[in-house]
mmCIF file of C-alpha atoms in Angstrom:
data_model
loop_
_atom_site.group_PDB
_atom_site.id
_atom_site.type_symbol
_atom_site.label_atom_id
_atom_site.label_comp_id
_atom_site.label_asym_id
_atom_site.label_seq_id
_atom_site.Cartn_x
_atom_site.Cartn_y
_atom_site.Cartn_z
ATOM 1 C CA UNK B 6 116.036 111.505 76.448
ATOM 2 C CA UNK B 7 112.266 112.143 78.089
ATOM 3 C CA UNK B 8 111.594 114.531 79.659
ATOM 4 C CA UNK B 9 109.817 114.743 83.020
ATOM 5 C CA UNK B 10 105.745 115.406 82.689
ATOM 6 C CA UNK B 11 104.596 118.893 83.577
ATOM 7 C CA UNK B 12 101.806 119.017 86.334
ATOM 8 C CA UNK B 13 101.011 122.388 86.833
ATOM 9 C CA UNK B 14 97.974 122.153 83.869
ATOM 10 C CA UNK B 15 96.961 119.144 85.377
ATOM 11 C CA UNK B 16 92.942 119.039 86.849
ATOM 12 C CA UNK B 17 92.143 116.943 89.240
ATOM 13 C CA UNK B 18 88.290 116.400 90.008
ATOM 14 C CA UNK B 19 86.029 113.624 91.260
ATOM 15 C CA UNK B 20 82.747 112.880 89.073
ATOM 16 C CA UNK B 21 79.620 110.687 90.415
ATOM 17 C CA UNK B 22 79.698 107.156 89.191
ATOM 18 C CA UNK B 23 77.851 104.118 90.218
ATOM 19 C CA UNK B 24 79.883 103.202 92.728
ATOM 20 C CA UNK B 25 80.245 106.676 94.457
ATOM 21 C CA UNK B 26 82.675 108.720 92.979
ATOM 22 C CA UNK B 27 86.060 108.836 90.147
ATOM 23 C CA UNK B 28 89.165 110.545 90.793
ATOM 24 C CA UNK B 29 89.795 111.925 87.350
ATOM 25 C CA UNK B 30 93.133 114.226 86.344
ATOM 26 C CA UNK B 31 92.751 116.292 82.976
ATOM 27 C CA UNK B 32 94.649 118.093 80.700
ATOM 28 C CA UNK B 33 94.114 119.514 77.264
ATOM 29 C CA UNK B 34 90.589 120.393 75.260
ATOM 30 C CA UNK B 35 89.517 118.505 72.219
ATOM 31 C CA UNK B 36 87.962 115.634 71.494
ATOM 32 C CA UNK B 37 87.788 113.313 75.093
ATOM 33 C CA UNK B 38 90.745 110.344 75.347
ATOM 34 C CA UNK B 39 89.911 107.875 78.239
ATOM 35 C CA UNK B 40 93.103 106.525 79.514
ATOM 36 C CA UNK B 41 92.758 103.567 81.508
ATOM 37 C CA UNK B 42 95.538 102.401 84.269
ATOM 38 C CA UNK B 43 96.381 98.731 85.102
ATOM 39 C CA UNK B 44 97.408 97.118 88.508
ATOM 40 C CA UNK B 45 99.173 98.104 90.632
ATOM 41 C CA UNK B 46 98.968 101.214 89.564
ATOM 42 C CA UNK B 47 96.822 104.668 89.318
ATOM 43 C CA UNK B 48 96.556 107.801 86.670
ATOM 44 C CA UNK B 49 99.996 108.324 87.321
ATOM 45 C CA UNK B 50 100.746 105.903 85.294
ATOM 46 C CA UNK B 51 99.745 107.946 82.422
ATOM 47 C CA UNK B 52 101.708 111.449 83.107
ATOM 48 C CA UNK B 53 103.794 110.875 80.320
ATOM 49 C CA UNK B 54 100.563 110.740 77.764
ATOM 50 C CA UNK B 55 98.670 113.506 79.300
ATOM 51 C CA UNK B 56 100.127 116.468 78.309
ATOM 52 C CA UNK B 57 101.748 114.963 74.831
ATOM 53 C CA UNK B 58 98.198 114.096 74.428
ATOM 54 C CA UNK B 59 96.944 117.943 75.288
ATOM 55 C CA UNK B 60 99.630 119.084 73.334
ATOM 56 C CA UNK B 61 98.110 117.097 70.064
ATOM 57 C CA UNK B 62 94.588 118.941 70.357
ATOM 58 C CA UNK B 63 92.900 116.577 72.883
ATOM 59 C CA UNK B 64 91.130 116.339 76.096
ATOM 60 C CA UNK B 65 92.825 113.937 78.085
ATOM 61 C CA UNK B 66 91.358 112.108 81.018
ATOM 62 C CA UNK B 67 93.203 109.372 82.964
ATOM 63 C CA UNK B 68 90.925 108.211 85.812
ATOM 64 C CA UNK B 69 91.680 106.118 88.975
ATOM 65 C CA UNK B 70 90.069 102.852 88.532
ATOM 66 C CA UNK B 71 87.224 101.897 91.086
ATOM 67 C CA UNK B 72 89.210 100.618 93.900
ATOM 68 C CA UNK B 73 92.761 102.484 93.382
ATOM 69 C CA UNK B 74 93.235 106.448 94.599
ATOM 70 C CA UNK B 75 91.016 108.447 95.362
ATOM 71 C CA UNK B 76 87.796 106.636 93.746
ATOM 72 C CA UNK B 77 85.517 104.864 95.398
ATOM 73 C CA UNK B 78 86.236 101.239 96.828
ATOM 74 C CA UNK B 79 82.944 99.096 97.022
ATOM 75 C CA UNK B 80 83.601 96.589 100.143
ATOM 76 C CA UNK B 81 81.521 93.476 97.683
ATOM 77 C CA UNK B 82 84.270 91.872 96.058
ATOM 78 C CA UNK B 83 81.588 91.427 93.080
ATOM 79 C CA UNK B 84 81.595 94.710 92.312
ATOM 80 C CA UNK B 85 84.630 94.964 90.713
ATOM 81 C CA UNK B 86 82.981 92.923 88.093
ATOM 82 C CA UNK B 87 83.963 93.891 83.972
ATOM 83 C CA UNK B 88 80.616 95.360 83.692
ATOM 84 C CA UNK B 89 80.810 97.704 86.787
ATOM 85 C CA UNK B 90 83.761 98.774 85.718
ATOM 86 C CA UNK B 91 82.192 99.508 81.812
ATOM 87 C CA UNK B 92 79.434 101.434 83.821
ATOM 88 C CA UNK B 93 82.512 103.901 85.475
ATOM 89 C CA UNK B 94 83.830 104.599 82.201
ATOM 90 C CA UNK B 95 80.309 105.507 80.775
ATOM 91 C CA UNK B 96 79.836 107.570 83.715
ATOM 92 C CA UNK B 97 82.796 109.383 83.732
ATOM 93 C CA UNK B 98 81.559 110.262 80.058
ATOM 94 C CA UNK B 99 79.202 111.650 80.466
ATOM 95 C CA UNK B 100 80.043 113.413 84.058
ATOM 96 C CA UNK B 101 82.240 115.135 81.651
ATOM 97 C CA UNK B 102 79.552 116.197 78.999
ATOM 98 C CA UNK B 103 80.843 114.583 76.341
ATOM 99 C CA UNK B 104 78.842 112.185 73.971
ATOM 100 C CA UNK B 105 81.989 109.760 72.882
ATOM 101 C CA UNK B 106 85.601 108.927 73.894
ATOM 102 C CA UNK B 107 88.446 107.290 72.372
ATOM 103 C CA UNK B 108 89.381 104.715 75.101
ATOM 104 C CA UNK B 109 92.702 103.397 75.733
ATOM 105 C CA UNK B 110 93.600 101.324 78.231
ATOM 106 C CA UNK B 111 97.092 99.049 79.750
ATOM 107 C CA UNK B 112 97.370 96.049 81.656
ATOM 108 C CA UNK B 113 93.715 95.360 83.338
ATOM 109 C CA UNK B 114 93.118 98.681 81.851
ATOM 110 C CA UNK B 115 93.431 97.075 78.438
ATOM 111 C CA UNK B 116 90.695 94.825 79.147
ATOM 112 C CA UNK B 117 88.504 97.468 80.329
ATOM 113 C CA UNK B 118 88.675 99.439 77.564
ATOM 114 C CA UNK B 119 88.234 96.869 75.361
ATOM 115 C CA UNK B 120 84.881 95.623 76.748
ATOM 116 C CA UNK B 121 83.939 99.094 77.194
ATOM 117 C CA UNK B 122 84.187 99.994 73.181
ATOM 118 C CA UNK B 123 82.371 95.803 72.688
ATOM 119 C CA UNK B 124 79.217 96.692 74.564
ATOM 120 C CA UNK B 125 79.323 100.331 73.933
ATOM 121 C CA UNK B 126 80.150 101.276 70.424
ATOM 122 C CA UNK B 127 78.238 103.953 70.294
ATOM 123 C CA UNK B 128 80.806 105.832 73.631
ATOM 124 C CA UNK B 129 83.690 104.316 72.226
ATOM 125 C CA UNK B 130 84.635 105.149 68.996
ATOM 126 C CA UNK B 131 87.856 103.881 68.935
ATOM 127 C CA UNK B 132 90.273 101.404 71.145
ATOM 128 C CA UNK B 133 94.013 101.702 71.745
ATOM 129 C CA UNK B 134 95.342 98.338 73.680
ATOM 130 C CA UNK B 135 98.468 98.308 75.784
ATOM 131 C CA UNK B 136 100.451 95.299 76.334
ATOM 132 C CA UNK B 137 97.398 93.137 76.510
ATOM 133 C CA UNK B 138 95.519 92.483 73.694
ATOM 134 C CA UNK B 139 91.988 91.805 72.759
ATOM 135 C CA UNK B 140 90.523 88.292 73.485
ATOM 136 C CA UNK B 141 87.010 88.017 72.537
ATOM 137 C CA UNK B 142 84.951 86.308 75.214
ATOM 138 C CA UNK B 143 84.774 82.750 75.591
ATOM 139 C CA UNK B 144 86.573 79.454 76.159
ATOM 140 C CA UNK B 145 87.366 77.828 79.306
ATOM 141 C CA UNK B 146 86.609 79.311 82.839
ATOM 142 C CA UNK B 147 89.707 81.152 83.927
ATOM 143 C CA UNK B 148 90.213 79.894 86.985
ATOM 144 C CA UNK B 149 90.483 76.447 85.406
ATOM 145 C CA UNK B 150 92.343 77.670 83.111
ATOM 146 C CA UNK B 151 95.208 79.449 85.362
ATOM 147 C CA UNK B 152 95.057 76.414 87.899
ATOM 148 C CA UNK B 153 96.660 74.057 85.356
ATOM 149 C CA UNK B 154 99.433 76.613 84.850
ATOM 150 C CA UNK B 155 102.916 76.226 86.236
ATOM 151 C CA UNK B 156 102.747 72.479 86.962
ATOM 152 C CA UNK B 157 104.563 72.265 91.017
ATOM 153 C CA UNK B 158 104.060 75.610 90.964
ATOM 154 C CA UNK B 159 101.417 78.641 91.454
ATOM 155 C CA UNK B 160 100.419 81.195 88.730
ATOM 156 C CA UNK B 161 99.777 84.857 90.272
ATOM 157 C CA UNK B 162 96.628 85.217 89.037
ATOM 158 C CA UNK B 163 95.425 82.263 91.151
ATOM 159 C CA UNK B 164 97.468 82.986 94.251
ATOM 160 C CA UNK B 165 95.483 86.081 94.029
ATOM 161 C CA UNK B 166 92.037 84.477 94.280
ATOM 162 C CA UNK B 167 92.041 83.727 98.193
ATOM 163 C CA UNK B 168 90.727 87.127 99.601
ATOM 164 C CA UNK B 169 93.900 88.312 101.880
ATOM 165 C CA UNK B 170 96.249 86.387 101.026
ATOM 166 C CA UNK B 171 98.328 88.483 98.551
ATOM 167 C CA UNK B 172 97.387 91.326 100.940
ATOM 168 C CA UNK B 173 99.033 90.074 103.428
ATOM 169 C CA UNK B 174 101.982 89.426 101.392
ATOM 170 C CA UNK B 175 102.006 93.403 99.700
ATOM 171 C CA UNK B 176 100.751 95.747 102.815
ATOM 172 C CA UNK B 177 103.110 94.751 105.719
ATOM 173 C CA UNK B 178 105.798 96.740 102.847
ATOM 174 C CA UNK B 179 103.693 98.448 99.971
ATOM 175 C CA UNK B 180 106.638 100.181 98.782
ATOM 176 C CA UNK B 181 109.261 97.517 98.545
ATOM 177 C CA UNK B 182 106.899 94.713 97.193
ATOM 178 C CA UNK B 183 105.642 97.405 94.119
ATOM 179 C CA UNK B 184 109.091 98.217 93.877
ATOM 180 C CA UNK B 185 109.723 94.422 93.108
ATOM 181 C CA UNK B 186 107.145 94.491 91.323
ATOM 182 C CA UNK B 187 107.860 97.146 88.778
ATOM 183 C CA UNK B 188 111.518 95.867 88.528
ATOM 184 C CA UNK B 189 110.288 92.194 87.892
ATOM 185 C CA UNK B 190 108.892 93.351 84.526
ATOM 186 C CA UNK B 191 110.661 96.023 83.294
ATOM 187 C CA UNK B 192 112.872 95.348 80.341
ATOM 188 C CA UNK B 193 116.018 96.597 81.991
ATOM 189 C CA UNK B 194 116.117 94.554 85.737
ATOM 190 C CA UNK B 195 113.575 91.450 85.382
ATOM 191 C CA UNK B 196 115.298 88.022 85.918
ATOM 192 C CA UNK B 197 117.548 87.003 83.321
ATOM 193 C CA UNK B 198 117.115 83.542 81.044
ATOM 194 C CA UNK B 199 117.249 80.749 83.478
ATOM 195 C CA UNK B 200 115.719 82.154 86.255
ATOM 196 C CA UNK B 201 112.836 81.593 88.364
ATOM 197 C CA UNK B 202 109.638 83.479 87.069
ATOM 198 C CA UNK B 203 107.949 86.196 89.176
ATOM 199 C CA UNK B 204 104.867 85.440 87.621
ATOM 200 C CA UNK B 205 104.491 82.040 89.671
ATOM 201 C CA UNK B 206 105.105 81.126 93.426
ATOM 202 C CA UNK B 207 106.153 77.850 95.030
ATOM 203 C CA UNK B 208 102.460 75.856 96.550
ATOM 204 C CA UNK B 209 104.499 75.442 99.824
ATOM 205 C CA UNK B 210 104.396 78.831 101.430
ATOM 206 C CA UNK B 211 105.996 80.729 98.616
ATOM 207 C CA UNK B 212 105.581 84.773 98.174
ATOM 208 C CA UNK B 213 105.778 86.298 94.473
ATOM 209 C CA UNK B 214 108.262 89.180 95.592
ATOM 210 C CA UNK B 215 110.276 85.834 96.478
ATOM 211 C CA UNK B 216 111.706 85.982 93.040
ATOM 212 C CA UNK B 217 111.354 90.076 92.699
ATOM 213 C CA UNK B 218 114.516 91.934 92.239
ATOM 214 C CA UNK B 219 115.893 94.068 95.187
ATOM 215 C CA UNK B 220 118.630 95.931 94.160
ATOM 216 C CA UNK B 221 117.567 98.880 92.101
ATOM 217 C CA UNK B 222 114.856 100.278 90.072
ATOM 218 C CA UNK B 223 113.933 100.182 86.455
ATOM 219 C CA UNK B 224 115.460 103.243 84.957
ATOM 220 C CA UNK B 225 111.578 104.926 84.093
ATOM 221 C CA UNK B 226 110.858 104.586 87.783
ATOM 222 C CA UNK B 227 112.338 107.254 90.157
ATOM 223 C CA UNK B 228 112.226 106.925 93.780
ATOM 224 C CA UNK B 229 109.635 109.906 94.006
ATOM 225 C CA UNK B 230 107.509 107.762 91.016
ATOM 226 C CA UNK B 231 107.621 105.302 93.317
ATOM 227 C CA UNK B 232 106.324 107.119 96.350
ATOM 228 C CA UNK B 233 103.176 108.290 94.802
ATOM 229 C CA UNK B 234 102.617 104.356 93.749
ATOM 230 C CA UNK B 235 103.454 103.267 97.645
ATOM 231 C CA UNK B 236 101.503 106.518 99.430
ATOM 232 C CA UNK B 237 98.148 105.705 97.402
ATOM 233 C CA UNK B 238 98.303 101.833 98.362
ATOM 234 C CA UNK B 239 99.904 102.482 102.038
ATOM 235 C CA UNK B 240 96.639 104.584 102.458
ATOM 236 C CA UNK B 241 94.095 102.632 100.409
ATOM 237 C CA UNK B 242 95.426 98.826 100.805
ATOM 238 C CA UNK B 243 95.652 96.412 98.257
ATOM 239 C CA UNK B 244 91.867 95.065 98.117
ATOM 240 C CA UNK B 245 89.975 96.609 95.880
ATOM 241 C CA UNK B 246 92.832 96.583 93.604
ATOM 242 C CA UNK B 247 93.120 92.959 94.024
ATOM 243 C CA UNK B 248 89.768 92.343 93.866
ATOM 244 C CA UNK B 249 89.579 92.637 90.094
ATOM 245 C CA UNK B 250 91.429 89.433 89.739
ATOM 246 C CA UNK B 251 88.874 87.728 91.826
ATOM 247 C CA UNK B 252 86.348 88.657 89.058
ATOM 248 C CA UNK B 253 87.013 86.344 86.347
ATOM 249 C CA UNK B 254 84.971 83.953 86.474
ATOM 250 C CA UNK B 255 82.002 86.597 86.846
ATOM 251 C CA UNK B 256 83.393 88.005 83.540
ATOM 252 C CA UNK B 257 83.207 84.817 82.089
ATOM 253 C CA UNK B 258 79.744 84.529 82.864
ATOM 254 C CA UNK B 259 78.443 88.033 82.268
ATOM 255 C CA UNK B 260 80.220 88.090 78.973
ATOM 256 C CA UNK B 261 79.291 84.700 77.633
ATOM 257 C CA UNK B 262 76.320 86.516 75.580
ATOM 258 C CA UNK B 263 79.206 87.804 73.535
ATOM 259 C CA UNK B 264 81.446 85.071 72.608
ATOM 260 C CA UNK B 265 83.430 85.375 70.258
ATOM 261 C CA UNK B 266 82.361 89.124 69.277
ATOM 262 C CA UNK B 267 85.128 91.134 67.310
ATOM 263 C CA UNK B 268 85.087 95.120 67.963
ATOM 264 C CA UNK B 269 84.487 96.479 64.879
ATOM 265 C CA UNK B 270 85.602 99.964 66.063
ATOM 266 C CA UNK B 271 89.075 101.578 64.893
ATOM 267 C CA UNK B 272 92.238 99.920 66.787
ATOM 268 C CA UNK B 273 95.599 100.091 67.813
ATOM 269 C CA UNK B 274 97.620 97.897 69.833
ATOM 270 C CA UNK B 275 100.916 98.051 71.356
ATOM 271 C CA UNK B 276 103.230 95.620 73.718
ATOM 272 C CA UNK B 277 106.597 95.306 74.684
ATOM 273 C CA UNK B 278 108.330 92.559 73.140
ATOM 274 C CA UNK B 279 110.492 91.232 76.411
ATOM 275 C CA UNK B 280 106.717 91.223 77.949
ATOM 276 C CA UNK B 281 105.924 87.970 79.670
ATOM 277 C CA UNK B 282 102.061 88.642 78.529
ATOM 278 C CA UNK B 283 103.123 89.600 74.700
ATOM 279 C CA UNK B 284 104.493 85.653 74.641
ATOM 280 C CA UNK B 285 102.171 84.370 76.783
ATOM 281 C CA UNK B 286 99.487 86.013 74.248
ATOM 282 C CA UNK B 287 101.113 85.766 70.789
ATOM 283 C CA UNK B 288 98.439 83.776 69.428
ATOM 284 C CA UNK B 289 96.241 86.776 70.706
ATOM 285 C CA UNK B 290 98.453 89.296 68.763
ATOM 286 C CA UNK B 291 98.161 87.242 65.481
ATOM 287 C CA UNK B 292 94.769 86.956 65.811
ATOM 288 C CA UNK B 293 94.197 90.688 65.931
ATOM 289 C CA UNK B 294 93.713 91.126 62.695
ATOM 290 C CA UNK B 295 90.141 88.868 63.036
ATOM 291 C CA UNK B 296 89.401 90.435 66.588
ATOM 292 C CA UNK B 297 89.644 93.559 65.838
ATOM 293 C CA UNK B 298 88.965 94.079 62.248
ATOM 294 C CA UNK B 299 89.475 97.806 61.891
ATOM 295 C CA UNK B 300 93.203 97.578 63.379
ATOM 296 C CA UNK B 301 95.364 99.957 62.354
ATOM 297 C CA UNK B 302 98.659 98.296 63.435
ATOM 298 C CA UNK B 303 100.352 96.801 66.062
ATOM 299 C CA UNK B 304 103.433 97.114 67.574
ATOM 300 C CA UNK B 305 106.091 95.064 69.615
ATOM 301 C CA UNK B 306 108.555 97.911 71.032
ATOM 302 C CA UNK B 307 112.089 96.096 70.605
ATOM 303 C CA UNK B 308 114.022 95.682 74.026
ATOM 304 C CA UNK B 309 110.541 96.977 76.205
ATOM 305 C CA UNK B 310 108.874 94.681 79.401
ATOM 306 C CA UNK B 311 105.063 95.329 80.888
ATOM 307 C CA UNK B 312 104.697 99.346 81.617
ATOM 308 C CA UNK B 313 105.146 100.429 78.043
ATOM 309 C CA UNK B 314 103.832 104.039 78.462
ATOM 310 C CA UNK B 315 106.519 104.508 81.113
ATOM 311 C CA UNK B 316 109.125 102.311 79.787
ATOM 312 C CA UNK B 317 109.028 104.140 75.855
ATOM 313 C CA UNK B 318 106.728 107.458 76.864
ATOM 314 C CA UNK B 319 108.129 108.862 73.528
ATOM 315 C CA UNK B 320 107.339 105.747 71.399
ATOM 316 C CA UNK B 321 103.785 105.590 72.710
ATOM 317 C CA UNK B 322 102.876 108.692 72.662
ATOM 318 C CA UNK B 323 103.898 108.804 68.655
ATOM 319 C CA UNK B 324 102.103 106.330 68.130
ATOM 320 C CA UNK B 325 98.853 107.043 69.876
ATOM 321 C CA UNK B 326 99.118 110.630 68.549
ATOM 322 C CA UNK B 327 99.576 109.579 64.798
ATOM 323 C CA UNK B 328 96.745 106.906 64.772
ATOM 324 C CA UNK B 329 94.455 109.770 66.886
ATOM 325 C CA UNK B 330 95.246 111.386 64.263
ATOM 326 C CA UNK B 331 93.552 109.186 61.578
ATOM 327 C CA UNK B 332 90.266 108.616 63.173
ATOM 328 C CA UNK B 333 87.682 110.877 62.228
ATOM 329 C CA UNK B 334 86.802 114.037 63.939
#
């Protein structure tokens, strides 16, 4: 059984970035992990790998992402951009006088840190991947590609283009739509076989928390998890969070120099098998291997949805801490 995450060694600070400033929480001294969140969430999705982390002989760092917490949130949709966000992580780098990090990163975070250790290999000396793994640029524009999804019906990503729109959705109730949310893709209260997806909404009007569950939480979400989740978006709004789906085509473009690029950096990658994006993506995951060529392993946790730090803290944090473990000092 986990235990809760102490706080009390916990150190919160803000460094100077690009974009103004980075909430960062620490814990631990060693050699400098960057733990990168996904959305909707914050650094509190990592409690559970901080101090394990500290514990192992590292200095931990999760950050809030530009546009989440207390960072900074630009009002220019385009910056939100991949690249900005590679420039936060370098900053926070060296804000933190260090010369390298191991990066790991879930969700959006995943793809962060990935591009991160790609166009800085000399910063990131290694890449841990959490339920989303590593595409190497190229192919078709996104938004093409996610408008021929879901046939009579929407996929999120592209009902999240239209600045506002999902906002007004989330914000009228932050706290029940995340809590929806969450529960949508966790392993233990996401729709059965047979039912309607969460990841798509009907073109006529429809809302994603339409098909959301609403009767309880996933058992690695407590209601006081949930209120730091709701109290950061009920004060910060749902933009600049939002606004790194509305990105992707930018990626597309700023990237294109690097198509097809493997990172040749050490690698680890892990996803929960009753995942949504770990199907969606299995030709991804078998192509690892190619992608990232100095992969260590990678994992599908049996009977585990989308938040698998929180969903298997225990599991993860094994496994991080072994293959930390293996890369050299």
């Amino acid at each position: 059984m986990h235990q809760p995450a102490p706080t009390a060694d916990l150190l919160h600070r803000t460094v100077p970035a690009p974009a103004g400033r980075l909430h960062l929480v620490e814990q631990g001294t060693g050699p400098l992990v960057l733990l990168v969140h996904g959305f909707p969430e914050s650094w509190y999705s990592w409690r559970h790998q901080l101090p394990a982390l500290a514990a192992a002989g590292y200095r931990a760092v999760a950050l809030d992402v530009r546009g989440y917490g207390r960072s900074s949130r630009p009002a220019r949709s385009d910056a939100y951009r991949m690249v900005e966000l590679v420039e936060d992580n370098l900053a926070v780098v060296r804000a933190l006088g260090e010369e390298q990090a191991v990066v790991v990163g879930h969700d959006w975070g995943s793809g962060i840190a990935a591009t991160s250790a790609l166009l800085h290999p000399e910063v990131f000396r290694a890449v841990a991947l959490l339920s989303v793994p590593y595409t190497p640029p190229g192919g078709p524009r996104p938004s093409d590609a996610f408008a021929q999804l879901g046939g009579d019906e929407e996929f999120y990503v592209s009902y999240f283009q239209e600045p506002g729109r999902a906002e007004a959705e989330i914000e009228p109730d932050v706290r029940g739509w995340l809590a929806g949310f969450f529960a949508a893709l966790s392993a233990d209260t996401m729709p059965g076989p047979g039912r309607p997806s969460p990841h798509f909404v009907t073109r006529a009007g429809g809302r994603l928390r339409d098909r959301f569950p609403d009767d309880r939480l996933p058992a690695w979400l407590t209601e006081a998890d949930l209120d730091v989740y709701a109290g950061e978006f009920e004060r910060t709004g749902l933009t600049g969070a939002l606004n790194r789906y509305r990105n992707i085509d930018r990626d597309w473009q700023d990237l294109a120099p690097h198509a097809g690029a493997p990172i040749q950096q050490p690698s680890l990658f892990i996803g929960g098998a009753l995942d949504a994006t770990t199907t969606w993506m299995a030709g991804a995951i078998d192509a690892l291997p190619t992608a990232l060529p100095r992969l260590a392993s990678a994992h599908l946790l049996d009977g585990c949805g989308h938040w698998v730090q929180q969903e298997r803290p225990d599991q993860v944090n094994r496994l991080l801490t072994t293959w930390l473990g293996t890369l050299p000092s």
